[in-house]
Amino acid sequence: MSADGLPMVVPAPGLPARVRIHEVGARDGLQNEKTAVPTAVKAEFIRRLAGAGLTTIEATSFVHPKWVPQLADAEELFPQVSDLPGVALPVLVPNRRGLDRALALGAGRVAVFASATESFARANLNRTLDESLAVFEPVVRQAKDQGVHVRGYVSMCFGDPWEGAVPAYQVARVCTALRDMGCDELSLGDTIGVATAGQVRELLALLNDRGVPTEMIGVHFHDTYGQALANTLAALQHGVTTVDASAGGLGGCPYAKSATGNLATEDLVWMLHGLGIATGVDLGRLTATSVWMAEQLGRPSPSRTVRALSHKDQ
Amino acid sequence: MSADGLPMVVPAPGLPARVRIHEVGARDGLQNEKTAVPTAVKAEFIRRLAGAGLTTIEATSFVHPKWVPQLADAEELFPQVSDLPGVALPVLVPNRRGLDRALALGAGRVAVFASATESFARANLNRTLDESLAVFEPVVRQAKDQGVHVRGYVSMCFGDPWEGAVPAYQVARVCTALRDMGCDELSLGDTIGVATAGQVRELLALLNDRGVPTEMIGVHFHDTYGQALANTLAALQHGVTTVDASAGGLGGCPYAKSATGNLATEDLVWMLHGLGIATGVDLGRLTATSVWMAEQLGRPSPSRTVRALSHKDQ
């Protein structure tokens, strides 16, 4: 720690000079809240995240309100934040209808949410894996036709609650299918947080072998077993420069059984800045944002860095 | 995750085949409890840790009861566990008097607790750094004369709450002094949990340059900023094979301001076993032990792996 409460900077060789953080708290975090957060609070959250220096902020999801009532205000919310200068605001679109809604509001970036396993495709999307890919294909094509950037989420890349271990070749098949459809970017999700560093390395190497360049790969780790940051380090060592994280660790209460435990953006930024890796994020402002959001939600942030830095100020 | 609730095993190149976990929960963990844990519970805890496969279990501290009343029962406790087969039970000794007490009970391993900074030496030991080293010198010599294994803890190796950043050369000076006294092993402590992976790498490399072999180095990371496991991975990549951890993450309540946040042994074991690194630990039995200990203490374990695995069983 240096005197200003920031990590001491000691770079390590072989790591990227800059990482782009794909902030998911406003979508992945808030969609897991029991009760919907008011639209004005969501908009303020996104504005504060942008003010803290985040430049890619996943804003909401154009899913049917029946499935995710927490994000039923997507049409209302998006125009309130879409003019933030220098900030990309990707939105999740489950199907053509969702894409149409997003395009009607001028969204420049969308994301589809695929699964690496049959079990999760059936549980989450009520389709076989191949059926779900078939649904995404025209969505991705239409988005690309409109000049829209497309991210493909691939969930359950390292383990699945029904199937257990997930072989890397199975994940690679879904990733190459999404790439072939035209996805600009992939996000490899460890949805249940079980991965360790060897698995991360193995999957990234296999994807390279299959012609998926590291530049189009993001990683999305969960802290369910405390592994998210160690896995991130392994991904950085492989050359990955896009990392998903959630401000304050929003997304699944760590005290609940259903803990999903998104990697907290603050814990990630502490590591990246300590390694001399630029992010553009002001850690103090980001922590203040998460403390503010925790007050809105009525419970403390599970991020260890948020707790440490906010206690320091008291 | 594989079907049996253990991590999927995918080794990564360049990592050690085996790691020795130096379990500190019974000493470092319980000395931070507000009220002393009954001696019978401590003894049962140590026996259960041994039953889970841990082979190095720091048992207690022969410090003056005035300073650490939580461990005032060292004389009573130690004989109750000292016959565990195949288990080393190091004990902390702050000075000659403590060493005499430990030797009188037949302790075969002791540890001294040094500081890398002047500020912490003054705050914790009420001495200058050099004065504190002068106190340890005859302790280490006497222990070695009796054929006793000596570990030297070095605290504040990566940051200090008063001094901020701690330069690696300053840490190396304390480490080489302890080695020159005859310490068999050093434990590099990130007492306030601020280190990132580049600092770890830099210090380990500097110690090698100064003739301190990696084999005599253990690492002791705290999770205050969520960095402990990423830092451990960096240390393993440097060849470190001794890692300190605390069952269930005991040691400083993570919900309190004074959170010290020891790395939880279960989170460490999840990573090591996922990487195919042998530890001898049965993760299921260790988790059950931490759940039992949490019941004794009346609050849940902060270990994410303990929470995830124990929720799974319900």
XYZ file of C-alpha atoms in Angstrom:
628
model
C 0.000 0.000 0.000
C 1.251 3.443 -0.748
C 0.480 6.461 1.394
C -2.601 7.433 -0.662
C -4.412 4.136 -0.017
C -3.662 2.729 -3.444
C -1.723 -0.461 -4.114
C 2.037 -0.265 -4.546
C 2.807 -0.599 -8.253
C 5.161 -3.397 -9.268
C 4.632 -4.663 -12.823
C 5.211 -8.295 -13.704
C 6.543 -9.321 -17.111
C 4.305 -10.805 -19.776
C 1.114 -9.025 -18.766
C -0.906 -6.612 -20.908
C -0.327 -2.864 -20.479
C -4.041 -2.119 -20.411
C -7.206 -4.038 -19.577
C -10.734 -3.114 -20.581
C -13.178 -3.838 -17.797
C -16.626 -4.892 -18.969
C -18.760 -3.707 -16.056
C -21.783 -5.965 -15.501
C -23.156 -4.724 -12.158
C -26.060 -2.756 -13.587
C -27.355 -5.737 -15.579
C -25.991 -9.019 -14.183
C -25.945 -7.586 -10.663
C -29.316 -5.882 -10.501
C -31.197 -8.628 -12.339
C -30.506 -10.835 -9.324
C -32.070 -8.462 -6.810
C -35.235 -9.755 -5.193
C -37.089 -6.514 -5.831
C -36.563 -4.235 -8.786
C -34.347 -1.213 -8.205
C -36.038 2.092 -9.219
C -35.144 3.240 -12.718
C -33.755 6.552 -11.449
C -31.360 4.676 -9.135
C -30.205 2.460 -11.979
C -29.541 5.506 -14.173
C -27.647 7.234 -11.393
C -25.626 4.045 -10.786
C -24.619 3.893 -14.451
C -23.726 7.600 -14.477
C -21.565 7.157 -11.362
C -19.860 4.094 -12.870
C -19.049 6.190 -15.945
C -17.844 8.990 -13.682
C -15.458 6.513 -12.045
C -13.882 5.881 -15.442
C -15.582 2.702 -16.629
C -16.049 2.815 -20.402
C -18.001 -0.396 -21.056
C -21.075 -0.645 -18.864
C -23.644 -3.320 -19.582
C -26.815 -1.358 -19.001
C -29.813 -3.686 -19.052
C -31.483 -6.595 -20.805
C -34.257 -6.522 -23.392
C -35.635 -9.814 -22.176
C -39.357 -10.383 -21.701
C -40.417 -8.724 -18.415
C -42.100 -11.964 -17.404
C -38.689 -13.672 -17.114
C -36.671 -10.846 -15.582
C -39.072 -8.353 -13.997
C -36.106 -6.617 -12.351
C -35.118 -5.237 -15.770
C -38.624 -4.576 -17.119
C -37.785 -0.854 -17.335
C -35.183 -1.295 -20.114
C -37.070 1.017 -22.532
C -37.311 3.692 -19.872
C -33.758 3.348 -18.557
C -31.701 3.137 -21.731
C -32.467 6.629 -23.143
C -31.621 8.169 -19.766
C -27.983 7.018 -20.004
C -27.341 6.534 -23.714
C -25.753 9.948 -24.183
C -22.858 9.374 -21.733
C -19.767 10.516 -23.642
C -17.129 7.899 -24.350
C -19.096 5.083 -22.743
C -20.274 1.952 -24.550
C -23.516 0.564 -23.151
C -24.055 -2.992 -24.356
C -27.445 -4.537 -23.666
C -28.484 -8.169 -23.486
C -30.893 -9.404 -26.170
C -32.327 -12.933 -25.861
C -33.954 -13.077 -29.311
C -35.161 -11.120 -32.371
C -37.835 -9.322 -30.382
C -35.275 -8.149 -27.843
C -32.904 -7.063 -30.590
C -35.675 -5.056 -32.282
C -36.420 -3.281 -29.009
C -32.738 -2.495 -28.485
C -32.204 -1.290 -32.067
C -35.287 0.933 -31.848
C -33.553 2.787 -29.021
C -30.290 3.098 -30.945
C -28.235 0.540 -29.023
C -24.779 0.206 -30.592
C -23.737 -2.937 -28.777
C -25.726 -6.030 -27.918
C -24.974 -9.364 -26.283
C -26.487 -12.827 -26.648
C -26.356 -15.346 -23.819
C -25.389 -18.872 -24.866
C -24.578 -21.955 -22.842
C -21.673 -24.370 -23.115
C -23.813 -27.241 -21.841
C -27.045 -28.969 -22.839
C -28.311 -28.902 -19.258
C -28.024 -25.151 -18.829
C -29.395 -24.486 -22.322
C -32.489 -26.470 -21.321
C -32.759 -24.969 -17.843
C -32.133 -21.356 -18.809
C -33.376 -21.174 -22.392
C -35.732 -24.188 -22.549
C -34.024 -25.343 -25.736
C -31.345 -27.817 -26.770
C -27.903 -26.323 -27.217
C -28.156 -26.450 -31.004
C -31.677 -24.996 -30.946
C -30.441 -22.090 -28.848
C -27.582 -21.427 -31.265
C -30.088 -21.515 -34.125
C -32.102 -18.808 -32.365
C -29.026 -16.605 -31.969
C -27.879 -16.927 -35.565
C -30.420 -14.500 -37.153
C -30.096 -12.183 -34.125
C -26.353 -11.879 -34.617
C -26.730 -11.530 -38.384
C -29.341 -8.788 -38.112
C -27.258 -6.923 -35.537
C -24.166 -7.133 -37.721
C -26.191 -5.952 -40.720
C -27.050 -2.853 -38.699
C -23.384 -2.272 -37.793
C -23.965 -3.240 -34.181
C -21.181 -4.826 -32.089
C -22.123 -8.280 -30.781
C -20.822 -10.008 -27.677
C -21.517 -13.693 -27.172
C -21.715 -14.859 -23.571
C -20.861 -18.507 -23.078
C -21.969 -19.689 -19.659
C -20.919 -22.827 -17.733
C -17.540 -22.919 -19.493
C -15.752 -24.658 -16.622
C -18.371 -26.607 -14.713
C -22.102 -27.149 -14.662
C -24.291 -27.921 -11.652
C -25.994 -30.806 -13.489
C -23.184 -32.170 -15.639
C -20.169 -31.524 -13.398
C -16.950 -31.066 -15.338
C -17.321 -29.430 -18.771
C -14.744 -30.546 -21.339
C -12.908 -27.703 -23.051
C -13.635 -29.068 -26.549
C -17.367 -28.744 -25.856
C -16.918 -25.081 -24.891
C -14.762 -24.517 -27.961
C -17.531 -25.862 -30.210
C -19.983 -23.252 -28.900
C -17.361 -20.486 -29.088
C -16.448 -21.215 -32.698
C -20.151 -21.400 -33.622
C -20.706 -17.928 -32.161
C -17.602 -16.596 -33.891
C -18.760 -18.083 -37.198
C -22.130 -16.342 -36.767
C -20.255 -13.045 -36.577
C -19.871 -12.318 -32.868
C -17.189 -9.675 -32.347
C -16.380 -10.751 -28.832
C -16.868 -13.779 -26.581
C -17.178 -13.823 -22.809
C -16.183 -17.113 -21.177
C -18.301 -17.498 -18.071
C -17.488 -19.593 -15.020
C -21.118 -19.338 -13.972
C -20.767 -21.486 -10.849
C -17.258 -20.291 -9.960
C -15.529 -23.670 -9.825
C -12.670 -23.133 -12.298
C -9.012 -23.099 -11.366
C -6.095 -21.630 -13.272
C -5.135 -24.755 -15.228
C -8.624 -24.995 -16.718
C -8.494 -21.345 -17.743
C -5.190 -21.806 -19.462
C -6.308 -25.015 -21.187
C -9.488 -23.452 -22.620
C -7.731 -20.301 -23.827
C -5.044 -22.376 -25.555
C -7.641 -24.627 -27.191
C -9.576 -21.604 -28.465
C -6.394 -20.231 -30.022
C -5.847 -23.624 -31.679
C -9.362 -23.404 -33.105
C -8.652 -19.994 -34.569
C -10.322 -17.845 -31.939
C -7.865 -15.017 -31.256
C -7.237 -13.963 -27.659
C -8.155 -10.377 -28.592
C -11.801 -11.352 -28.997
C -11.978 -13.204 -25.684
C -13.198 -11.798 -22.397
C -13.301 -13.728 -19.124
C -16.153 -13.710 -16.646
C -15.260 -15.314 -13.333
C -17.335 -15.825 -10.234
C -15.959 -15.896 -6.715
C -18.130 -18.752 -5.430
C -15.015 -20.694 -4.364
C -12.760 -17.625 -4.086
C -10.962 -18.382 -7.366
C -11.972 -15.407 -9.551
C -8.897 -13.234 -9.174
C -6.371 -16.086 -9.416
C -8.149 -17.210 -12.600
C -8.038 -13.643 -13.901
C -4.278 -13.548 -13.327
C -3.932 -16.782 -15.316
C -6.013 -15.266 -18.145
C -3.920 -12.078 -18.165
C -0.782 -14.203 -18.390
C -2.297 -15.760 -21.508
C -2.809 -12.273 -22.982
C -6.490 -11.673 -22.264
C -7.289 -7.936 -22.073
C -11.055 -7.916 -21.457
C -12.284 -8.823 -17.986
C -15.882 -8.807 -16.769
C -16.539 -7.624 -13.238
C -19.366 -6.245 -11.141
C -19.035 -3.067 -9.081
C -19.140 -3.948 -5.404
C -19.484 -7.639 -6.290
C -23.201 -7.174 -7.069
C -24.967 -10.243 -8.322
C -26.104 -12.937 -5.986
C -25.924 -12.181 -2.316
C -22.867 -13.903 -0.833
C -24.877 -14.703 2.291
C -27.536 -16.564 0.351
C -27.497 -20.136 -0.862
C -27.793 -18.957 -4.426
C -24.576 -16.974 -4.232
C -23.279 -16.394 -7.716
C -20.507 -14.141 -6.454
C -19.477 -11.994 -9.381
C -15.864 -10.861 -9.214
C -15.945 -7.400 -7.624
C -14.628 -4.673 -9.923
C -12.776 -3.051 -7.016
C -10.867 -6.255 -6.156
C -9.956 -6.567 -9.839
C -8.838 -2.932 -10.091
C -6.685 -3.298 -6.965
C -4.815 -6.165 -8.621
C -4.562 -4.551 -12.048
C -3.300 -1.219 -10.734
C -0.850 -3.007 -8.426
C 0.521 -4.744 -11.509
C 0.818 -1.408 -13.322
C -1.965 -2.329 -15.754
C -3.991 0.701 -16.853
C -7.788 0.581 -16.608
C -8.808 4.243 -16.617
C -10.740 3.620 -13.404
C -10.539 5.879 -10.343
C -10.667 3.330 -7.516
C -11.771 5.875 -4.913
C -14.726 7.044 -6.987
C -15.670 3.477 -7.883
C -15.593 2.430 -4.213
C -17.739 5.433 -3.292
C -20.208 4.379 -5.996
C -20.426 0.857 -4.584
C -20.869 2.181 -1.052
C -23.692 4.418 -2.348
C -25.303 1.490 -4.202
C -25.020 -0.727 -1.112
C -26.969 1.931 0.779
C -29.669 1.872 -1.915
C -29.882 -1.924 -1.619
C -29.741 -1.887 2.166
C -26.868 -4.318 2.659
C -23.069 -4.097 2.660
C -20.999 -4.771 -0.422
C -19.383 -8.214 -0.473
C -16.279 -6.740 -2.170
C -13.311 -7.066 0.148
C -11.655 -3.990 -1.335
C -14.825 -1.919 -0.884
C -15.011 -3.014 2.752
C -11.332 -2.324 3.405
C -11.284 1.091 1.719
C -14.600 2.286 3.119
C -13.668 1.272 6.670
C -10.428 3.170 6.264
C -12.350 6.392 5.676
C -14.440 6.125 8.828
C -16.629 -29.079 -10.843
C -16.694 -32.820 -11.115
C -19.629 -34.934 -10.022
C -18.224 -35.500 -6.520
C -18.103 -31.778 -5.669
C -14.360 -31.488 -6.097
C -12.650 -29.205 -8.611
C -11.903 -30.533 -12.055
C -8.169 -31.302 -12.218
C -6.178 -29.567 -14.958
C -2.486 -29.089 -14.112
C -0.584 -26.044 -15.351
C 3.082 -26.269 -16.271
C 5.799 -24.886 -14.010
C 3.993 -25.450 -10.726
C 5.176 -27.645 -7.855
C 3.796 -31.186 -7.603
C 3.147 -30.858 -3.887
C 2.519 -28.001 -1.460
C 2.826 -28.149 2.312
C 0.083 -26.150 3.979
C 1.123 -24.491 7.230
C -2.231 -24.335 9.030
C -2.463 -21.285 11.295
C -6.139 -21.287 12.304
C -5.641 -22.658 15.814
C -3.051 -20.001 16.674
C -3.369 -16.978 14.358
C -7.104 -17.504 14.033
C -8.096 -18.127 17.628
C -5.790 -15.482 19.090
C -8.003 -12.897 17.379
C -11.222 -14.106 19.001
C -12.765 -11.647 21.447
C -13.239 -14.314 24.071
C -10.969 -17.282 24.640
C -12.109 -20.562 23.129
C -12.233 -23.420 25.700
C -9.100 -25.569 25.724
C -11.076 -28.738 24.963
C -12.513 -27.105 21.824
C -9.049 -26.018 20.680
C -7.709 -29.547 21.168
C -10.632 -31.033 19.280
C -10.126 -28.466 16.494
C -6.473 -29.457 16.120
C -7.351 -33.162 16.147
C -9.977 -32.612 13.444
C -7.527 -30.569 11.341
C -5.061 -33.457 11.612
C -7.857 -35.883 10.714
C -8.483 -33.841 7.568
C -4.886 -34.473 6.515
C -3.074 -31.319 7.593
C 0.441 -32.179 8.732
C 1.738 -28.806 9.951
C -0.627 -27.229 12.454
C 0.525 -24.209 14.413
C -0.923 -25.035 17.801
C -0.562 -22.045 20.112
C 1.719 -19.276 21.331
C 3.870 -19.194 24.446
C 3.438 -15.461 24.773
C 2.732 -13.801 28.126
C -0.990 -14.291 28.935
C -1.234 -10.573 29.618
C -0.683 -9.835 25.920
C -2.696 -12.663 24.369
C -5.156 -13.966 26.977
C -6.878 -16.010 24.267
C -3.871 -18.374 24.248
C -3.146 -18.358 27.993
C -3.850 -22.099 28.086
C -0.801 -23.052 25.989
C 0.686 -25.254 28.759
C -2.599 -27.068 29.160
C -3.386 -27.421 25.447
C -0.071 -28.513 23.985
C 0.230 -31.875 25.797
C -3.319 -32.764 24.745
C -2.376 -32.753 21.062
C 1.380 -33.347 20.976
C 1.052 -37.066 20.327
C -0.809 -36.764 17.017
C 1.048 -39.133 14.666
C 2.755 -37.555 11.661
C 1.747 -34.022 12.595
C 4.199 -31.202 13.299
C 2.881 -28.688 15.839
C 4.944 -25.503 15.713
C 4.339 -22.977 18.477
C 5.040 -19.259 18.596
C 7.691 -18.075 21.086
C 8.180 -14.338 21.519
C 11.335 -14.552 23.665
C 13.606 -16.764 25.836
C 10.931 -17.234 28.450
C 8.450 -18.421 25.834
C 11.033 -20.745 24.321
C 11.794 -22.257 27.738
C 8.115 -22.943 28.287
C 7.795 -24.562 24.854
C 10.944 -26.664 25.248
C 9.798 -27.848 28.684
C 6.780 -29.408 26.971
C 8.886 -31.038 24.270
C 7.976 -28.753 21.343
C 9.960 -29.773 18.270
C 9.179 -26.680 16.207
C 8.994 -23.044 17.224
C 8.415 -19.762 15.439
C 9.545 -16.202 16.139
C 7.545 -13.224 14.927
C 9.625 -10.440 13.368
C 8.624 -7.304 11.503
C 9.853 -5.920 8.209
C 9.181 -2.362 9.349
C 10.245 -0.094 12.201
C 6.673 1.030 12.797
C 5.277 -2.441 13.335
C 8.278 -3.510 15.420
C 7.523 -0.581 17.708
C 3.768 -1.099 17.712
C 3.760 -4.854 18.149
C 7.004 -5.527 20.003
C 7.718 -2.134 21.566
C 11.268 -2.241 20.212
C 13.231 -0.931 17.273
C 13.608 -3.373 14.415
C 17.238 -4.069 15.312
C 16.404 -4.447 18.993
C 13.736 -6.995 18.124
C 16.161 -8.963 15.974
C 18.650 -8.852 18.861
C 16.016 -10.416 21.114
C 15.382 -13.225 18.621
C 19.041 -14.083 18.086
C 19.581 -16.012 21.346
C 16.110 -17.553 21.049
C 16.913 -18.984 17.633
C 20.398 -20.070 18.766
C 19.083 -21.879 21.822
C 16.336 -23.572 19.824
C 18.834 -24.744 17.205
C 21.163 -25.999 19.962
C 18.291 -28.195 21.140
C 17.686 -29.510 17.627
C 14.420 -27.614 17.307
C 13.165 -26.404 13.905
C 12.746 -22.616 13.778
C 10.390 -20.633 11.551
C 10.835 -16.878 11.281
C 7.686 -14.909 10.562
C 8.316 -11.611 8.805
C 5.246 -9.396 8.988
C 4.381 -6.294 6.905
C 6.449 -7.546 3.955
C 4.367 -5.740 1.321
C 2.801 -2.783 3.048
C 2.485 -1.238 6.468
C -0.429 0.787 7.848
C 1.932 3.513 9.105
C 4.691 3.518 6.480
C 2.686 2.621 3.356
C 4.761 0.859 0.736
C 7.546 -1.362 2.083
C 10.599 -1.636 -0.192
C 11.652 -5.203 -0.965
C 15.285 -4.552 0.044
C 14.131 -3.669 3.540
C 12.263 -6.974 3.806
C 15.277 -8.818 2.420
C 17.494 -7.330 5.165
C 15.257 -8.788 7.886
C 14.984 -12.115 6.053
C 18.717 -12.526 5.652
C 19.261 -11.573 9.320
C 16.840 -14.318 10.389
C 18.476 -16.805 8.047
C 21.918 -15.886 9.386
C 20.677 -16.493 12.940
C 19.785 -20.024 11.885
C 16.103 -19.951 11.029
C 15.174 -23.013 8.990
C 12.179 -21.411 7.352
C 10.806 -17.929 6.710
C 7.167 -16.922 6.331
C 6.622 -13.743 4.328
C 3.526 -12.070 5.720
C 1.267 -9.620 3.910
C -0.204 -8.612 7.231
C -2.573 -5.978 5.851
C -3.348 -7.839 2.634
C -2.363 -5.127 0.143
C 0.158 -7.000 -2.025
C -0.341 -7.803 -5.675
C 1.388 -10.427 -7.781
C 4.233 -8.241 -9.071
C 5.336 -7.397 -5.528
C 5.340 -11.087 -4.618
C 7.461 -11.955 -7.597
C 9.864 -9.073 -6.957
C 10.457 -10.002 -3.319
C 10.939 -13.700 -4.030
C 13.452 -12.893 -6.778
C 15.349 -10.479 -4.542
C 15.529 -13.064 -1.762
C 17.001 -15.581 -4.200
C 19.565 -12.942 -5.225
C 20.489 -12.535 -1.567
C 21.040 -16.254 -1.189
C 17.743 -17.177 0.445
C 16.596 -20.325 -1.357
C 12.942 -20.636 -2.355
C 12.741 -23.947 -0.465
C 13.026 -22.137 2.868
C 10.320 -19.581 2.021
C 6.671 -19.805 2.947
C 4.059 -17.212 2.008
C 1.369 -15.871 4.290
C -1.268 -13.829 2.472
C -4.322 -12.061 3.794
C -7.521 -11.548 1.848
C -8.201 -7.983 3.010
C -8.347 -6.768 -0.604
C -9.209 -10.189 -2.083
C -5.672 -10.735 -3.395
C -4.507 -13.753 -1.352
C -5.116 -16.535 -3.845
C -3.823 -14.620 -6.885
C -0.677 -13.837 -4.892
C -0.386 -17.497 -3.929
C -0.552 -18.471 -7.599
C 2.261 -16.016 -8.329
C 4.335 -17.533 -5.493
C 3.714 -21.082 -6.741
C 4.840 -19.998 -10.197
C 8.090 -18.877 -8.564
C 8.486 -22.326 -7.003
C 7.249 -21.714 -3.464
C 5.957 -24.936 -1.868
C 4.942 -23.784 1.629
C 1.732 -21.783 1.979
C 0.174 -20.534 5.213
C -3.593 -20.630 5.498
C -6.284 -20.670 8.139
C -9.086 -23.237 8.222
C -12.372 -21.532 7.440
C -10.540 -18.200 7.089
C -10.343 -17.790 10.878
C -8.499 -14.732 12.063
C -10.116 -11.368 12.082
C -13.824 -11.261 11.411
C -14.377 -10.086 7.836
C -17.377 -8.076 8.991
C -15.345 -6.079 11.474
C -13.190 -3.058 10.865
C -10.136 -4.953 12.065
C -10.537 -7.613 9.401
C -7.239 -9.354 8.929
C -8.746 -11.885 6.558
C -6.411 -14.855 6.585
C -6.461 -16.852 3.372
C -8.943 -19.680 3.977
C -7.364 -23.127 3.775
C -10.369 -24.473 1.874
C -10.109 -21.807 -0.851
C -6.399 -22.626 -1.152
C -7.035 -26.383 -1.322
C -9.694 -25.888 -4.026
C -7.119 -24.104 -6.187
C -4.253 -26.494 -5.452
C -6.284 -29.639 -6.103
C -7.735 -28.099 -9.271
C -4.176 -27.569 -10.434
C -3.327 -31.180 -9.612
C -1.037 -30.137 -6.749
C -1.029 -32.673 -3.906
C -1.656 -31.465 -0.356
C -2.748 -34.607 1.501
C -5.863 -32.730 2.614
C -9.385 -34.174 2.410
C -11.404 -31.094 1.439
C -14.706 -32.556 2.614
C -13.363 -33.336 6.100
C -11.649 -29.954 6.315
C -14.851 -28.141 5.356
C -16.798 -30.142 7.939
C -14.194 -29.135 10.534
C -14.598 -25.444 9.676
C -18.389 -25.725 9.782
C -18.082 -27.336 13.235
C -15.677 -24.614 14.401
C -18.002 -21.899 13.078
C -20.740 -23.407 15.231
C -18.456 -23.234 18.273
C -17.728 -19.565 17.530
C -21.349 -18.750 16.726
C -20.822 -17.170 13.324
C -20.457 -18.404 9.745
C -17.104 -19.056 8.161
C -15.922 -16.301 5.798
C -14.380 -18.925 3.495
C -16.184 -18.881 0.178
C -15.431 -22.558 -0.427
C -16.762 -23.513 3.006
C -19.960 -21.585 2.292
C -20.368 -23.065 -1.181
C -19.690 -26.655 -0.125
C -21.724 -26.539 3.069
C -24.729 -24.977 1.320
C -24.521 -27.721 -1.253
C -25.060 -30.338 1.452
C -28.197 -28.766 2.825
